[in-house]
Short mmCIF file of C-alpha atoms in Angstrom, two decimals:
data_model
loop_
_atom_site.label_atom_id
_atom_site.label_comp_id
_atom_site.label_asym_id
_atom_site.label_seq_id
_atom_site.Cartn_x
_atom_site.Cartn_y
_atom_site.Cartn_z
CA MET A 49 -29.15 3.29 2.15
CA ALA A 50 -26.26 5.36 3.06
CA ILE A 51 -23.31 3.08 4.30
CA THR A 52 -21.29 4.46 7.13
CA THR A 53 -18.34 3.33 9.69
CA LYS A 54 -21.25 2.23 11.94
CA SER A 55 -22.44 -0.36 9.58
CA ALA A 56 -21.06 -3.98 10.31
CA LYS A 57 -18.24 -5.15 8.25
CA VAL A 58 -17.83 -2.41 5.85
CA ILE A 59 -15.10 -2.12 2.95
CA PHE A 60 -13.04 0.85 2.70
CA GLN A 61 -11.84 1.64 -1.07
CA LEU A 62 -8.59 3.54 -0.94
CA ARG A 63 -6.67 5.34 -3.70
CA VAL A 64 -3.24 5.03 -2.76
CA SER A 65 -0.90 7.52 -4.85
CA LEU A 66 2.82 7.46 -4.66
CA ARG A 67 3.79 11.23 -4.18
CA ASP A 68 5.88 13.11 -6.67
CA THR A 69 6.09 10.24 -9.25
CA LYS A 70 5.45 11.30 -12.95
CA PRO A 71 3.65 9.61 -14.53
CA PRO A 72 1.76 8.68 -11.31
CA ILE A 73 2.05 5.48 -9.79
CA TRP A 74 -0.91 4.56 -8.03
CA ARG A 75 -3.35 1.75 -6.72
CA SER A 76 -7.00 1.19 -5.97
CA VAL A 77 -7.73 -1.24 -3.20
CA GLN A 78 -10.64 -2.49 -1.08
CA VAL A 79 -9.74 -3.32 2.51
CA PRO A 80 -11.94 -4.15 5.52
CA ASP A 81 -12.51 -0.99 7.65
CA ALA A 82 -11.23 -3.15 10.81
CA THR A 83 -7.91 -3.73 9.33
CA LYS A 84 -5.02 -3.17 11.72
CA LEU A 85 -2.13 -0.95 10.73
CA PRO A 86 0.52 -3.52 10.87
CA ARG A 87 -1.72 -5.48 8.12
CA LEU A 88 -2.37 -2.46 6.32
CA HIS A 89 1.47 -2.01 6.28
CA GLU A 90 1.91 -5.57 4.72
CA ILE A 91 -0.88 -4.75 2.30
CA LEU A 92 0.69 -1.63 0.90
CA GLN A 93 4.22 -3.18 0.67
CA LEU A 94 2.70 -6.05 -1.72
CA LEU A 95 0.48 -3.18 -3.87
CA PHE A 96 3.80 -1.31 -4.44
CA ASN A 97 6.26 -4.30 -4.46
CA TRP A 98 8.13 -2.90 -1.63
CA GLU A 99 10.40 -5.51 0.15
CA GLY A 100 10.16 -4.35 3.80
CA TYR A 101 13.87 -3.37 4.20
CA HIS A 102 13.13 -0.22 6.05
CA LEU A 103 11.10 1.63 8.85
CA HIS A 104 7.48 2.89 8.04
CA GLU A 105 4.87 5.17 9.95
CA PHE A 106 1.31 6.33 9.05
CA VAL A 107 0.36 9.96 9.73
CA ALA A 108 -3.17 11.02 10.35
CA ARG A 109 -4.74 14.10 11.60
CA GLY A 110 -1.59 15.37 13.01
CA LEU A 111 -0.66 11.96 14.75
CA VAL A 112 2.02 9.51 13.93
CA TYR A 113 1.55 5.71 14.25
CA GLY A 114 4.28 2.94 13.93
CA ILE A 115 6.51 1.21 16.15
CA PRO A 116 7.66 3.42 19.02
CA ASP A 117 11.24 3.27 19.88
CA PRO A 118 12.25 4.16 23.48
CA ASN A 119 15.42 5.67 22.39
CA ASP A 120 13.73 8.10 19.78
CA GLN A 121 12.48 11.49 20.75
CA HIS A 122 9.92 11.32 17.75
CA GLU A 123 6.72 10.92 19.32
CA VAL A 124 4.95 7.58 17.87
CA ASN A 125 1.66 6.09 18.72
CA ASP A 126 1.75 2.25 18.85
CA GLU A 127 0.07 1.11 15.74
CA ARG A 128 -0.40 -2.30 16.52
CA ARG A 129 -3.95 -2.04 17.78
CA VAL A 130 -5.10 0.66 15.81
CA PRO A 131 -7.70 -0.16 13.00
CA LEU A 132 -7.95 1.55 9.67
CA SER A 133 -11.27 3.16 10.66
CA ARG A 134 -9.47 5.58 13.29
CA MET A 135 -7.29 6.91 10.35
CA VAL A 136 -10.48 7.85 7.92
CA ASP A 137 -14.15 7.45 8.62
CA ARG A 138 -15.75 9.59 5.76
CA VAL A 139 -15.15 9.75 2.04
CA GLY A 140 -12.84 12.13 1.05
CA ASP A 141 -10.51 11.77 4.27
CA SER A 142 -6.98 11.06 3.73
CA PHE A 143 -3.73 10.11 5.50
CA ASP A 144 -0.21 9.23 4.74
CA TYR A 145 1.97 6.31 4.76
CA VAL A 146 5.86 6.88 4.91
CA TYR A 147 8.30 4.02 3.77
CA ASP A 148 12.07 4.06 4.02
CA PHE A 149 12.83 7.48 5.95
CA GLY A 150 16.18 7.89 4.06
CA ASP A 151 14.35 7.78 0.51
CA ASP A 152 11.17 9.15 2.32
CA TRP A 153 8.49 7.45 -0.25
CA ARG A 154 5.07 9.14 0.93
CA HIS A 155 1.93 7.49 -0.36
CA ASP A 156 -1.36 9.69 -0.34
CA ILE A 157 -4.06 7.53 0.97
CA LEU A 158 -7.66 8.63 0.20
CA LEU A 159 -10.79 7.02 1.26
CA ASP A 160 -12.68 6.96 -2.27
CA ALA A 161 -15.81 4.88 -0.96
CA ILE A 162 -17.35 3.06 1.92
CA LEU A 163 -19.02 -0.17 0.72
CA LEU A 164 -20.89 -3.22 1.85
CA PRO A 165 -18.83 -6.34 1.25
CA THR A 166 -19.70 -8.35 -1.99
CA PRO A 167 -20.36 -12.05 -1.49
CA ARG A 168 -17.95 -14.50 -2.60
CA ILE A 169 -15.25 -11.63 -2.74
CA PHE A 170 -12.23 -12.00 -0.64
CA TYR A 171 -10.55 -8.69 0.89
CA PRO A 172 -8.04 -7.23 0.56
CA GLN A 173 -8.52 -6.86 -3.13
CA CYS A 174 -6.62 -4.69 -5.53
CA ILE A 175 -9.13 -3.26 -8.42
CA ALA A 176 -6.83 -0.72 -10.32
CA GLY A 177 -3.70 0.87 -10.65
CA ALA A 178 -0.87 2.21 -12.94
CA ARG A 179 2.94 1.36 -13.15
CA ASN A 180 5.35 -0.58 -11.39
CA GLY A 181 6.43 0.52 -7.93
CA PRO A 182 10.31 1.70 -7.69
CA PRO A 183 13.29 -0.51 -6.89
CA GLU A 184 14.24 -0.40 -3.30
CA ASP A 185 16.83 2.14 -2.29
CA ALA A 186 16.36 4.16 -5.58
CA GLY A 187 16.72 7.48 -3.77
CA GLY A 188 13.24 8.64 -3.66
CA SER A 189 11.39 10.36 -6.19
CA PRO A 190 14.54 12.23 -7.40
CA GLY A 191 16.75 9.20 -7.74
CA TYR A 192 14.03 7.15 -9.15
CA ALA A 193 13.56 9.83 -12.09
CA TYR A 194 17.26 9.73 -12.65
CA TYR A 195 17.39 5.79 -12.58
CA LEU A 196 14.51 5.82 -15.20
CA LYS A 197 16.44 8.29 -17.32
CA VAL A 198 19.63 6.29 -17.14
CA ILE A 199 18.19 2.81 -17.94
CA GLY A 200 16.27 4.17 -20.86
CA ASP A 201 19.45 5.51 -22.47
CA PRO A 202 22.02 2.95 -23.63
CA ALA A 203 24.54 5.67 -24.25
CA HIS A 204 24.39 7.10 -20.83
CA LYS A 205 27.76 6.62 -19.08
CA ASP A 206 25.92 5.10 -16.06
CA HIS A 207 23.69 2.69 -18.05
CA GLU A 208 25.54 -0.42 -17.56
CA ALA A 209 26.17 0.45 -13.84
CA MET A 210 22.34 0.76 -13.17
CA LEU A 211 21.59 -2.18 -15.11
CA ALA A 212 23.91 -4.37 -13.13
CA TRP A 213 22.49 -2.91 -9.81
CA HIS A 214 19.09 -4.00 -10.20
CA GLY A 215 18.79 -5.87 -13.36
CA PRO A 216 15.97 -5.64 -16.18
CA PHE A 217 13.18 -3.21 -15.06
CA ASP A 218 9.82 -2.15 -16.71
CA PRO A 219 8.45 0.88 -15.22
CA ASP A 220 5.16 0.27 -16.96
CA ALA A 221 4.55 -3.27 -15.58
CA PHE A 222 1.41 -3.47 -13.60
CA SER A 223 -0.94 -6.69 -13.20
CA VAL A 224 -4.09 -6.49 -10.66
CA ALA A 225 -4.15 -10.27 -11.07
CA ALA A 226 -0.40 -10.51 -9.86
CA ILE A 227 -0.90 -8.15 -6.87
CA ASN A 228 -4.07 -10.08 -5.73
CA ALA A 229 -2.23 -13.26 -5.86
CA SER A 230 0.47 -11.89 -3.60
CA LEU A 231 -2.21 -10.60 -1.22
CA ASN A 232 -3.77 -13.98 -1.35
CA ARG A 233 -0.56 -15.60 -0.31
CA SER A 234 0.04 -13.10 2.56
CA MET A 235 -3.22 -14.00 4.31
CA PRO A 236 -2.57 -15.49 7.85
CA SER A 237 -4.28 -18.72 6.77
CA ARG A 238 -5.22 -20.05 3.61
CA ARG A 239 -8.54 -18.85 2.12
CA LYS A 240 -11.60 -21.14 2.28
CA LYS A 241 -13.68 -21.93 -0.72
CA SER A 242 -16.11 -19.30 -1.80
CA GLY A 243 -19.14 -21.45 -0.94
CA ASN A 244 -18.15 -21.99 2.83
CA ALA A 245 -20.73 -21.75 5.77
CA SER A 246 -19.42 -18.10 6.54
CA GLY A 247 -20.80 -16.95 3.11
CA GLY A 248 -17.42 -16.80 1.27
CA LEU A 249 -16.83 -13.08 2.34
CA GLY A 250 -13.33 -13.73 3.21
CA LEU A 251 -13.22 -10.67 5.64
CA ARG A 252 -9.88 -10.96 7.15
CA ASN A 253 -7.77 -8.17 8.98
#
């Protein structure tokens, strides 16, 4: 049976790649299709260890979604009531999430699969990925590349300053379990046990 966005309570499997990072930094996450964009923003922050210091926006099909500013001439559609399913609805569709307009971190988000919920699984859930998210205010992909070069070279003139700025950092660190624990803690209310009357699907927006 084909699964479409017209099916009740479908799950979108998204592959999220941080643009212009080498080796690639990416995550695979399963999210209910009805998830509103503000909640998706929170999920993406947790997936990449961002700390929410900066502004963000979503870009899909030539339209920008975010929090409108009446003093900004940049046309922005209010994201607060927009579901994920309005951004993508077919496998292979994609859109962008931009975080920190100074560093300009661009996340390429691809709809990998449309799935039915698995009983006793709570969503959202991260299922795969690679490498740590960059530190905040690293200077975008060029600044992050320089940061990695410096902290990896004890003889570099800026080595001690970089360590003092951020402290220890492992660019290869990644844990599905740790990310899912963070996603769990971010839920509006604590999850019920999987054997509850709702069937334990844990579908939350």
